[in-house]
mmCIF file of C-alpha atoms and ligand atoms in Angstrom:
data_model
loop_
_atom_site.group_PDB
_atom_site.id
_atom_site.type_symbol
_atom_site.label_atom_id
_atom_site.label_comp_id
_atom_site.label_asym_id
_atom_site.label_seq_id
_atom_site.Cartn_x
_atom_site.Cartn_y
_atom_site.Cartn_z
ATOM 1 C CA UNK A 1 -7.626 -12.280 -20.775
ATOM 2 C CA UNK A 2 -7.919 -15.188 -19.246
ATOM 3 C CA UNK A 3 -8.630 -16.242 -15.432
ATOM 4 C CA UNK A 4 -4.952 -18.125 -15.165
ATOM 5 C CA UNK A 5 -3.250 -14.751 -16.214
ATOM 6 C CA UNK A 6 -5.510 -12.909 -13.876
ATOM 7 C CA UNK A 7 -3.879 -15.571 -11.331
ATOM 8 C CA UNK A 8 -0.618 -15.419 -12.384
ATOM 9 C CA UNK A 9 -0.427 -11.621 -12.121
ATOM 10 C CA UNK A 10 -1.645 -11.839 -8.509
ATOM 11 C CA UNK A 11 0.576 -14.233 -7.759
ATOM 12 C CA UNK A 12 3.207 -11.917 -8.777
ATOM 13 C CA UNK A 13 1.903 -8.869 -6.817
ATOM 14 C CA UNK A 14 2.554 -10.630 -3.666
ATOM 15 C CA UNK A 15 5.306 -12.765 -4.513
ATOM 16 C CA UNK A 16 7.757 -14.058 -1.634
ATOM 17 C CA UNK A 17 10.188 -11.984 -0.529
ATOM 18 C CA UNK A 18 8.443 -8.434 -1.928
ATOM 19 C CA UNK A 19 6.069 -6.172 -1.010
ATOM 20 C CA UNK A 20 3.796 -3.341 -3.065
ATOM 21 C CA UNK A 21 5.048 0.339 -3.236
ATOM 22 C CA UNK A 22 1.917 3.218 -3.208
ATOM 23 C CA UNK A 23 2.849 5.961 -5.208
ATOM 24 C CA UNK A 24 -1.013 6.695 -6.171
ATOM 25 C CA UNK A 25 -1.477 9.869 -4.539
ATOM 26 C CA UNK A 26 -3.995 12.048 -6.097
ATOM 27 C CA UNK A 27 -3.087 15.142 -6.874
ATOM 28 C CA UNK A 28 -4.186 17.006 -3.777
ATOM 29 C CA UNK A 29 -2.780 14.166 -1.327
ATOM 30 C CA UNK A 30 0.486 15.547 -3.221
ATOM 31 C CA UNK A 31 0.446 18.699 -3.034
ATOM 32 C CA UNK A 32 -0.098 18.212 1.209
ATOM 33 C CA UNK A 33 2.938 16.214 1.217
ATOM 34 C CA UNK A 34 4.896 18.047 -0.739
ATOM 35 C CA UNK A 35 3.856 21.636 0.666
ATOM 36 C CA UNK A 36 4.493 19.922 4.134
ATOM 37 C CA UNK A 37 8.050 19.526 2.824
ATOM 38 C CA UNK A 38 8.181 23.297 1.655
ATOM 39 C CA UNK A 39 7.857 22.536 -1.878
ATOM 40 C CA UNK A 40 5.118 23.680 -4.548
ATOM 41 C CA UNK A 41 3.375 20.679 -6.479
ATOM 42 C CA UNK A 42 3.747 21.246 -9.564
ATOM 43 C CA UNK A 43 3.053 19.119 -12.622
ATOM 44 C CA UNK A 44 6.592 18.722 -13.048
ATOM 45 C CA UNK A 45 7.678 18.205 -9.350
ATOM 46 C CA UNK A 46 5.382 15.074 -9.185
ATOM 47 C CA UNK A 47 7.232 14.319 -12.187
ATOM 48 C CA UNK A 48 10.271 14.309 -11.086
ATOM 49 C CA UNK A 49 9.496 13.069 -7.644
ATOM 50 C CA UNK A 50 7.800 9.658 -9.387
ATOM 51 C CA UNK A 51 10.792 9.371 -11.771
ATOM 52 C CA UNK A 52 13.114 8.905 -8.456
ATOM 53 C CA UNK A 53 10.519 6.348 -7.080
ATOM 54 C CA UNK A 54 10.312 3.932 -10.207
ATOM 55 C CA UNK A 55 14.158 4.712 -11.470
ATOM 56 C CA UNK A 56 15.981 3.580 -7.917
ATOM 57 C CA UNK A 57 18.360 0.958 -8.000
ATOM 58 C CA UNK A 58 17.670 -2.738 -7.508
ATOM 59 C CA UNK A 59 13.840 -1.278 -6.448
ATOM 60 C CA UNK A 60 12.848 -4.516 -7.959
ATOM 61 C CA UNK A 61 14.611 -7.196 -6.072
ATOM 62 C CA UNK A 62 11.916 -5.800 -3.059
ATOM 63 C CA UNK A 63 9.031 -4.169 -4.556
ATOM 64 C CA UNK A 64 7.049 -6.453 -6.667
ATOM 65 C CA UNK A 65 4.874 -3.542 -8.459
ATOM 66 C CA UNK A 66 4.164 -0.218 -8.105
ATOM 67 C CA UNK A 67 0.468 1.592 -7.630
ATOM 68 C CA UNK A 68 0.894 5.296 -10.013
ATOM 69 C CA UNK A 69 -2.001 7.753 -10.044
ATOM 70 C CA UNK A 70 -3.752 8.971 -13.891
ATOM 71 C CA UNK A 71 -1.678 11.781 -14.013
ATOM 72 C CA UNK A 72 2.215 9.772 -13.453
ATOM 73 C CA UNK A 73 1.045 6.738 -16.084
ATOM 74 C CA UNK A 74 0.746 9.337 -18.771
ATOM 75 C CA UNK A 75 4.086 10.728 -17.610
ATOM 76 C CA UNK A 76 7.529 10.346 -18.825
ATOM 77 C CA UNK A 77 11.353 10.429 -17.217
ATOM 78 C CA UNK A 78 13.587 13.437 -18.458
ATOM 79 C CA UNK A 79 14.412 10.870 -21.259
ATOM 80 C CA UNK A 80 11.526 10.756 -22.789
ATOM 81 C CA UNK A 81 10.676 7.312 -21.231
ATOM 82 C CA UNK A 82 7.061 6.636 -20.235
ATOM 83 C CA UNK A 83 7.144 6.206 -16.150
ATOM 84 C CA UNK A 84 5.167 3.120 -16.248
ATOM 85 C CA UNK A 85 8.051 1.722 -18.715
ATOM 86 C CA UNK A 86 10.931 2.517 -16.453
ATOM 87 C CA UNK A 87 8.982 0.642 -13.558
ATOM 88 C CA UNK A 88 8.701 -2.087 -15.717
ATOM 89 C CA UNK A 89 12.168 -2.456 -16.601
ATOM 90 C CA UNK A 90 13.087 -2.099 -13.384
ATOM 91 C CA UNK A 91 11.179 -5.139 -12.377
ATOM 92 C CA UNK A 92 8.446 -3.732 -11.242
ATOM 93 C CA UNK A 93 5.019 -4.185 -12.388
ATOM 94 C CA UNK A 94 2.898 -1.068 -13.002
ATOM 95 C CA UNK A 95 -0.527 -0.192 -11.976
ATOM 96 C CA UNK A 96 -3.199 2.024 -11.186
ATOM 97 C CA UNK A 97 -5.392 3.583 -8.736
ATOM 98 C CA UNK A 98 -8.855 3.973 -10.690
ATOM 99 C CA UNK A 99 -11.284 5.250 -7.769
ATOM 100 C CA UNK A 100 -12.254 8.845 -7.738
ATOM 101 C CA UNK A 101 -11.837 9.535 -3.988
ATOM 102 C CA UNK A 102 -14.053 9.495 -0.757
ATOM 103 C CA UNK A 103 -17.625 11.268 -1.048
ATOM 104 C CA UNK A 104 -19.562 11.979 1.366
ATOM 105 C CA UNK A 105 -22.314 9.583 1.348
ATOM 106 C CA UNK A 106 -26.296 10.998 1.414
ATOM 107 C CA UNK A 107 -28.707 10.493 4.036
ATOM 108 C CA UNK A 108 -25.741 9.068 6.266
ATOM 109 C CA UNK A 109 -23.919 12.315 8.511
ATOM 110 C CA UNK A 110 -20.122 10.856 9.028
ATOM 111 C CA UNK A 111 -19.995 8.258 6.080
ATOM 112 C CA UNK A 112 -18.273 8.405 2.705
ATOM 113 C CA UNK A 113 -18.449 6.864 -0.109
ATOM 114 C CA UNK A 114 -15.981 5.860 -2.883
ATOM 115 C CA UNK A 115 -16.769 7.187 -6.792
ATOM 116 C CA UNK A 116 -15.866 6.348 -9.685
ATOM 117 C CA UNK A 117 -18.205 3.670 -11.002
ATOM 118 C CA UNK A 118 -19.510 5.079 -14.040
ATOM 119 C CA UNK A 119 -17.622 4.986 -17.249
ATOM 120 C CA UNK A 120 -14.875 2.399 -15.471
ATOM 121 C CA UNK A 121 -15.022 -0.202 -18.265
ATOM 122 C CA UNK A 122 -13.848 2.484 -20.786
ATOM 123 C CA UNK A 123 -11.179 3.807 -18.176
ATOM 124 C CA UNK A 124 -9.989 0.151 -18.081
ATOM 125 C CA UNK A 125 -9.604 -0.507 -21.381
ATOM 126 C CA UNK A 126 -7.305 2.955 -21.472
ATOM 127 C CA UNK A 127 -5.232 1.991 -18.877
ATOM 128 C CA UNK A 128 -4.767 -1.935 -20.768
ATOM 129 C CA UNK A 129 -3.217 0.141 -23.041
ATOM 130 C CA UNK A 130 -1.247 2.561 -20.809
ATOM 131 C CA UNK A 131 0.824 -0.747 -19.904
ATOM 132 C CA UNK A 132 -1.118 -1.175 -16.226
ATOM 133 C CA UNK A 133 -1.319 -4.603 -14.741
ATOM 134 C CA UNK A 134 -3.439 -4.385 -11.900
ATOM 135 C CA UNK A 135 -6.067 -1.642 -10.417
ATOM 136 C CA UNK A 136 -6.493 -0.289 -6.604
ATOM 137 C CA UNK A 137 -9.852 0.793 -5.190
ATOM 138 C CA UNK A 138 -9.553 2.665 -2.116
ATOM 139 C CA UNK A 139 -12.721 2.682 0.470
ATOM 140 C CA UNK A 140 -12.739 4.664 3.378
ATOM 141 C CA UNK A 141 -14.632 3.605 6.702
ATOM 142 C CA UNK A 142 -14.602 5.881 10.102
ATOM 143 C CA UNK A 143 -14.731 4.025 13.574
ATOM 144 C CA UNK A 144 -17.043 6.828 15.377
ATOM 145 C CA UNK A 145 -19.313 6.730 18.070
ATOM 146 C CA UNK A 146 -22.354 5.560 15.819
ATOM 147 C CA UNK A 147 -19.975 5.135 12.644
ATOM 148 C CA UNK A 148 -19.478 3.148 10.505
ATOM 149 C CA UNK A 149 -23.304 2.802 10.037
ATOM 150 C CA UNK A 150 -24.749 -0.556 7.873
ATOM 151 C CA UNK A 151 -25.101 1.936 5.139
ATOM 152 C CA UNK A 152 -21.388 2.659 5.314
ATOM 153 C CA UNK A 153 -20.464 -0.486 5.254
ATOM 154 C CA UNK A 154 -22.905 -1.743 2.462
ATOM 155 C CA UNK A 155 -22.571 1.083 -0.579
ATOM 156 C CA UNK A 156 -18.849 0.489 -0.133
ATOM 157 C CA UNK A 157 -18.616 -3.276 -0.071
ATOM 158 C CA UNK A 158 -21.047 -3.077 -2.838
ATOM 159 C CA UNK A 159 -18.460 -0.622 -4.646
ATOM 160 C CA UNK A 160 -15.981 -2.326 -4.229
ATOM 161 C CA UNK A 161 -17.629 -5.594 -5.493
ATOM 162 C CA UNK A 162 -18.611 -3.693 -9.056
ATOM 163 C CA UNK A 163 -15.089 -2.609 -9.158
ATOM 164 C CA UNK A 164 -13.189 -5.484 -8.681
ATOM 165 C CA UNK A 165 -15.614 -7.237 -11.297
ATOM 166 C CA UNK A 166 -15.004 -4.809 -14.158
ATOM 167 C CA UNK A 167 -11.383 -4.996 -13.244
ATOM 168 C CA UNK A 168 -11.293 -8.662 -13.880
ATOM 169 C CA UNK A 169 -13.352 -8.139 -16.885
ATOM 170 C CA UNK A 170 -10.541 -5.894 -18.597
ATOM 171 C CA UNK A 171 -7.738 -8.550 -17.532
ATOM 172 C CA UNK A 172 -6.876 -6.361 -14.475
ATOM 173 C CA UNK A 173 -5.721 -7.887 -11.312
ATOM 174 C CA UNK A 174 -7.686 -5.642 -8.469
ATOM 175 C CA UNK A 175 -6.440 -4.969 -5.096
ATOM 176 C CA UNK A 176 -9.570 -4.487 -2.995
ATOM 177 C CA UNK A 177 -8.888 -1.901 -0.342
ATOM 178 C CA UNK A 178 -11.059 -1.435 2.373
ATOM 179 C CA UNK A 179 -9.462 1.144 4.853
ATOM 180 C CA UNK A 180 -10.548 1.500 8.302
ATOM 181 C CA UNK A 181 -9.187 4.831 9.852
ATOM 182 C CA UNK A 182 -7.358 4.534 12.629
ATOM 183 C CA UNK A 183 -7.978 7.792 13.454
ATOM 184 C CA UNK A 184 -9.906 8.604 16.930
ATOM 185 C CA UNK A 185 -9.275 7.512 20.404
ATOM 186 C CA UNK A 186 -11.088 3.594 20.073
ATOM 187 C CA UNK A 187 -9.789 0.206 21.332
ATOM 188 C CA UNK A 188 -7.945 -2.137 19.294
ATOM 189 C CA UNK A 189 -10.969 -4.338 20.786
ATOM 190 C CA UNK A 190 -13.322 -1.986 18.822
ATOM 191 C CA UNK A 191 -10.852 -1.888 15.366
ATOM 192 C CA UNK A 192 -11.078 -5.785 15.482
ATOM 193 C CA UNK A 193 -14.907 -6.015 15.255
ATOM 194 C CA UNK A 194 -15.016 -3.253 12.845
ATOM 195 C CA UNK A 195 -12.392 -4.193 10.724
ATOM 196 C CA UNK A 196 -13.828 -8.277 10.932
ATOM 197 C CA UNK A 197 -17.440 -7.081 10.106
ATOM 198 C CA UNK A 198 -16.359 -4.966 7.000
ATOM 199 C CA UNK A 199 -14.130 -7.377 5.233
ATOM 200 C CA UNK A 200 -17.289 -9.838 6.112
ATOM 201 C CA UNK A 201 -19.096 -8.226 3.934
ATOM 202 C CA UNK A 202 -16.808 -7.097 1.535
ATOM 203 C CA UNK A 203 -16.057 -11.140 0.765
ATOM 204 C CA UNK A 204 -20.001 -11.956 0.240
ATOM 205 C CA UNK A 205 -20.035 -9.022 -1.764
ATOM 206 C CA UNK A 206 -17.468 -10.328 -4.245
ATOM 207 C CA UNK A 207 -18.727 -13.777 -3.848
ATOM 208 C CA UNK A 208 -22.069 -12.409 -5.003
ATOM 209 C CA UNK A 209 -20.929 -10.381 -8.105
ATOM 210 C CA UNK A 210 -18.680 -13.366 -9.073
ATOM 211 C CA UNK A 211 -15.276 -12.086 -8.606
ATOM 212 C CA UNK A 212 -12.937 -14.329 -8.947
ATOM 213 C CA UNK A 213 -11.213 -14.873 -5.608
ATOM 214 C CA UNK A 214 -7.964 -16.915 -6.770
ATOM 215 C CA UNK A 215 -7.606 -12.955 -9.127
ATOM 216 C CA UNK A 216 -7.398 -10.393 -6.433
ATOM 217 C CA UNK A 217 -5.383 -9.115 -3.738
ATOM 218 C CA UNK A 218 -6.271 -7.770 -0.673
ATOM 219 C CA UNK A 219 -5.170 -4.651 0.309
ATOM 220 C CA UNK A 220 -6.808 -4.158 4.749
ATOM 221 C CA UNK A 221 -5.642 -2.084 7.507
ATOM 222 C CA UNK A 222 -3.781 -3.653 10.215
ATOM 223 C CA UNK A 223 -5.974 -3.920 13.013
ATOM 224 C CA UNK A 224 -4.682 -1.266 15.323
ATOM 225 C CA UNK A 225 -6.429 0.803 18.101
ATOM 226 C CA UNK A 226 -7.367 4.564 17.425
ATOM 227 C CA UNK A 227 -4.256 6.491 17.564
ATOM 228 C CA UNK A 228 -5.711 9.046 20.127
ATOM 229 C CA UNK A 229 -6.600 5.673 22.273
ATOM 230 C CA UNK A 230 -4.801 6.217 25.670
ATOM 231 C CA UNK A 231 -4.293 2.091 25.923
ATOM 232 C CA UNK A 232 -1.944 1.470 22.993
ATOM 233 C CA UNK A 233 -1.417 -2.380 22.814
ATOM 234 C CA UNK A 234 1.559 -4.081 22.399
ATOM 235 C CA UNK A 235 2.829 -5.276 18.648
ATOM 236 C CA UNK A 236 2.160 -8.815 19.497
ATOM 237 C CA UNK A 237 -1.692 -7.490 20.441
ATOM 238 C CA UNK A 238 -1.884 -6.220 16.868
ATOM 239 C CA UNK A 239 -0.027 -9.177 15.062
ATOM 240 C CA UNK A 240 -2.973 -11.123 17.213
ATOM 241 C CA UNK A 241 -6.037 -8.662 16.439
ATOM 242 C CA UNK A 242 -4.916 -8.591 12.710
ATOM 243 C CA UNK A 243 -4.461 -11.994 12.204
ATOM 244 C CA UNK A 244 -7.845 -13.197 13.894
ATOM 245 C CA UNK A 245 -9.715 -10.899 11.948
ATOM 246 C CA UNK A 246 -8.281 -11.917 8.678
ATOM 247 C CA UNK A 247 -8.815 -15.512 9.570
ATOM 248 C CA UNK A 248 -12.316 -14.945 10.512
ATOM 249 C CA UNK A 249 -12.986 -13.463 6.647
ATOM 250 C CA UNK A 250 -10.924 -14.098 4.296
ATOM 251 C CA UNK A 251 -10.983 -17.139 2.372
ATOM 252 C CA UNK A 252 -7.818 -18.881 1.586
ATOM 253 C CA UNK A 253 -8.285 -19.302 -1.898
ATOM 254 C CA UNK A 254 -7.181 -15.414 -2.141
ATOM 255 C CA UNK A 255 -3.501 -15.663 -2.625
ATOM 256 C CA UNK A 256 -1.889 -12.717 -0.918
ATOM 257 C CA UNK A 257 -3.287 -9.620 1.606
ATOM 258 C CA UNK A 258 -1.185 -6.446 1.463
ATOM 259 C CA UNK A 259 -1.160 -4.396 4.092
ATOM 260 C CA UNK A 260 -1.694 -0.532 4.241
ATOM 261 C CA UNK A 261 0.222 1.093 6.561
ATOM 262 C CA UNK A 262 -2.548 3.904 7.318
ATOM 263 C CA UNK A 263 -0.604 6.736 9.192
ATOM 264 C CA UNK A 264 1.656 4.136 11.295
ATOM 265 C CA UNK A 265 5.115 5.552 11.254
ATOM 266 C CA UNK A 266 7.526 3.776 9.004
ATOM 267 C CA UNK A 267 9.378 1.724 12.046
ATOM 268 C CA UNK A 268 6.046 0.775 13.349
ATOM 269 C CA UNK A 269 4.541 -0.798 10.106
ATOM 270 C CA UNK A 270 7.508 -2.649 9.614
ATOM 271 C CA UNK A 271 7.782 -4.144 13.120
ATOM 272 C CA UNK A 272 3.818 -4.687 12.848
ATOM 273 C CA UNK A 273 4.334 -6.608 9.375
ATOM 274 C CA UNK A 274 7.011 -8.157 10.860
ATOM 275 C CA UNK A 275 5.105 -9.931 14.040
ATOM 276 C CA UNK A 276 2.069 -11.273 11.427
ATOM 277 C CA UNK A 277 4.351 -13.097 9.996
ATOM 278 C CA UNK A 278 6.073 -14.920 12.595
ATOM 279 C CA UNK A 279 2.294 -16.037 13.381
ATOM 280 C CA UNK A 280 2.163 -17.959 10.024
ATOM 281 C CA UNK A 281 2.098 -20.674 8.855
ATOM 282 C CA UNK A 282 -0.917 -18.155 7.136
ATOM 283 C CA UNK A 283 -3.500 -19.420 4.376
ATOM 284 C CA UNK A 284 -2.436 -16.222 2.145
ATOM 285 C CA UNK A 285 0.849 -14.271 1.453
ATOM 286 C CA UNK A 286 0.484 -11.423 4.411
ATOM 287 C CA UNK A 287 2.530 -8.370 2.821
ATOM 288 C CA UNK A 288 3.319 -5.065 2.572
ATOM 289 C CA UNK A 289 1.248 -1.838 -0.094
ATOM 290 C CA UNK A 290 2.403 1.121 1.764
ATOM 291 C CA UNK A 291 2.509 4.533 0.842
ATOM 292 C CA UNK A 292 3.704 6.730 3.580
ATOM 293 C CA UNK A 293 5.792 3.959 5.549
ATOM 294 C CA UNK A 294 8.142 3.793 2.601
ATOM 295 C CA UNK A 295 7.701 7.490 0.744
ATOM 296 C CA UNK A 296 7.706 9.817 3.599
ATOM 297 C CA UNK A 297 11.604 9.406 4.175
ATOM 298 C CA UNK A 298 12.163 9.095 0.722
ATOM 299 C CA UNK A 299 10.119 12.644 0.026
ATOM 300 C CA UNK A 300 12.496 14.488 3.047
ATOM 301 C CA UNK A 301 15.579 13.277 2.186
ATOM 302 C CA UNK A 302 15.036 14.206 -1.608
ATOM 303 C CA UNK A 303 13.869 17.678 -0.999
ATOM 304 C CA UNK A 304 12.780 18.736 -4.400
ATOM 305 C CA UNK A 305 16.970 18.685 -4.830
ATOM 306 C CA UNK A 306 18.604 17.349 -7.673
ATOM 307 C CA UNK A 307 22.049 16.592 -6.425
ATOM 308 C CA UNK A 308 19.884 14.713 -3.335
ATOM 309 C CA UNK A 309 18.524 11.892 -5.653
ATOM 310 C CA UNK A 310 20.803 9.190 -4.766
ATOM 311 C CA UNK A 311 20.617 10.058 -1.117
ATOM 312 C CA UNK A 312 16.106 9.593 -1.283
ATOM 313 C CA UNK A 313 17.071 6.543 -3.721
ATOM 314 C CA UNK A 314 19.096 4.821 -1.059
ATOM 315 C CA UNK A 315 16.758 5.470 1.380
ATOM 316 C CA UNK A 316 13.636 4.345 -0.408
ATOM 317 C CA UNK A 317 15.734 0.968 -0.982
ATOM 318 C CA UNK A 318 16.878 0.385 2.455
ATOM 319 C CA UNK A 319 13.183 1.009 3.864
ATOM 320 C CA UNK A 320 12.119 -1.670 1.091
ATOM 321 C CA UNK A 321 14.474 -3.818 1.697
ATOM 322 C CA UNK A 322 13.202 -3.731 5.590
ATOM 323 C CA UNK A 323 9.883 -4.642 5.164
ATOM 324 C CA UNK A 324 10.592 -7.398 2.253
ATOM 325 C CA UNK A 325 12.894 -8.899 5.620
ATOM 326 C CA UNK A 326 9.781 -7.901 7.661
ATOM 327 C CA UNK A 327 7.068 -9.902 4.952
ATOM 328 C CA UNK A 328 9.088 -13.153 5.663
ATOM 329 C CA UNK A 329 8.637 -12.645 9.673
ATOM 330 C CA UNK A 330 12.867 -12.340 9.150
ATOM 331 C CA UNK A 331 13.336 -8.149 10.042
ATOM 332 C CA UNK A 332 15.533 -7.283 12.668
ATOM 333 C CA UNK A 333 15.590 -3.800 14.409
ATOM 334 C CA UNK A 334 19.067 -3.680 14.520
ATOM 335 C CA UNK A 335 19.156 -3.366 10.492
ATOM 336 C CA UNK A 336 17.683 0.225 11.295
ATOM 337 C CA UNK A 337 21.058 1.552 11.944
ATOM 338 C CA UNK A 338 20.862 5.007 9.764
HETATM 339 P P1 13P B 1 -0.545 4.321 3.213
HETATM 340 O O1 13P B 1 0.400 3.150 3.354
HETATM 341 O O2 13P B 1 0.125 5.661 3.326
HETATM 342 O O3 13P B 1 -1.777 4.165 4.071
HETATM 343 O O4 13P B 1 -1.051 4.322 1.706
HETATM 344 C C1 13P B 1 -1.450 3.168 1.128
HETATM 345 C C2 13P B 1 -2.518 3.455 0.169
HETATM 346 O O5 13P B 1 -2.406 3.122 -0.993
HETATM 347 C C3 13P B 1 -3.724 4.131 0.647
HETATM 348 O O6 13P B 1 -4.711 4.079 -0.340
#
């Protein structure tokens, strides 16, 4: 694999006008949401709940690719067709969450730390042939009263760094996703220098174990203030916050950051998405990876019922369509209308 296809396949992720669907939950993530919904998770309700994701209409004119967890990309519709093939066809590209989750980190009360390191290059080289495109790497950071800690902040830039390297290496576009929480009752003020300071060092860390920067995407928070904080700024606050800190760290040579929408309700990330881009011109594409902003309606609606497919399909499409408006600083709340 060469560097220009690692390019071109980033370029792709966050083309114009589209925006990056999460469907990567790990098994118990699933089985919350879907028990929260008053369904059981079982092997073949997350099969049939990822079959409505990748096989809804026109999903491709909005979502550029999809993220699926281990378990969905060896998965297959009622046909007999491989998931990751229907997303495909559908014009979406398929890939793959390859961390192993959040552990608690030693020596360092409060902190986790992302595994999965060891034995990556072989996973890689399965999912190559699984038909994935591109990898996510999910690490965690708490805003506390003495967290994160340097430690925190190091082991998982580090991580993160190795990751994204043996990605590359197997021809595998990663999205690099540093995630700080906003849960707790912090300032925005507080989110900004936190979230600044960790993408800080996540960037020297890739510079240092030669990623190349032109091959990734980046996949932040939005800088927002704790959602317990009792002075909740204003959207054009965040837009502000977000873009500053983004500005401050990442270097423009990466082509395209795509937000996470990290427990914002689905209106909220869109209008959020929406403001950062009518700051732009921006040195990057500034998009959308959610998970919850664009599945959580879509998981209601469908119900674990057959005969409501079309009804979650619709819905999963209009809330796509929304923030692909919202990536091009074009949305407008009155397309809510349900
Ligand atoms: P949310 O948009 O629900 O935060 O999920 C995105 C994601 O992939 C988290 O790893």
């Amino acid at each position: 694999m060469s560097i220009d296809e690692l390019v071109t396949t980033a370029a792709a992720l966050v083309a114009p006008g589209q925006g990056i669907l999460a469907a990567d939950e790990s098994t118990g993530t699933m089985e919350k949401r879907l028990v929260a919904e008053g369904l059981e998770s079982t092997e073949e309700t997350r099969r049939r709940y990822r079959e409505l994701i990748v096989s809804t209409p026109g999903l491709g004119e909005w979502i550029s690719a999809v993220i699926l967890f281990d378990e969905t990309i060896r998965q297959s519709s009622k046909d007999g067709t491989p998931l990751q093939k229907v997303a495909a066809s559908n014009n979406v590209i398929p890939g793959i969450k390859v961390d192993k989750g959040a552990k608690q980190l030693a020596a360092a009360p409060g902190e986790k730390v992302t595994e999965g390191l060891d034995g990556l290059r072989e996973r890689l080289e399965e999912y190559v042939q699984l038909g994935a495109k591109f990898t996510k790497w999910r690490a965690v950071l708490n805003i506390g009263d003495h967290l994160p800690t340097p430690a925190g902040v190091h082991t998982n830039a580090h991580a993160l760094g190795r990751y994204a390297a043996l990605s590359q290496e197997a021809g595998l576009v990663p999205m690099v996703e540093p995630e700080v929480l906003m849960d707790g009752s912090h300032t925005l003020q507080r989110a900004e220098e936190v979230t600044t300071d960790v993408l800080a060092q996540v960037f020297t860390e890739l510079r240092k174990q030669n990623v190349v920067l032109e091959g990734i995407v980046l996949k932040p928070n939005m800088v927002v203030a704790g959602a317990e904080c009792p002075q909740q700024p204003s959207v054009d606050e965040v837009a502000e916050a977000t873009v500053r800190a983004l500005r401050r760290t990442v270097p423009s040579a990466v082509p395209g950051i795509a937000f996470l929408s990290g427990g914002q309700s689905d209106e909220q990330a869109t209008v959020h998405l929406d403001a950062i881009n009518r700051r732009g011109p921006l040195p990057w594409q500034a998009t959308f990876s959610f998970g919850r902003a664009l599945l959580a309606p879509t998981l209601h609606t469908w119900a674990g019922k057959d005969e409501n497919v079309d009804a979650a399909q619709r819905v999963l499409a209009h809330r796509a369509k929304l923030n692909a408006a919202a990536r091009q600083g074009e949305y407008d709340p009155s397309l809510e209308g349900k």
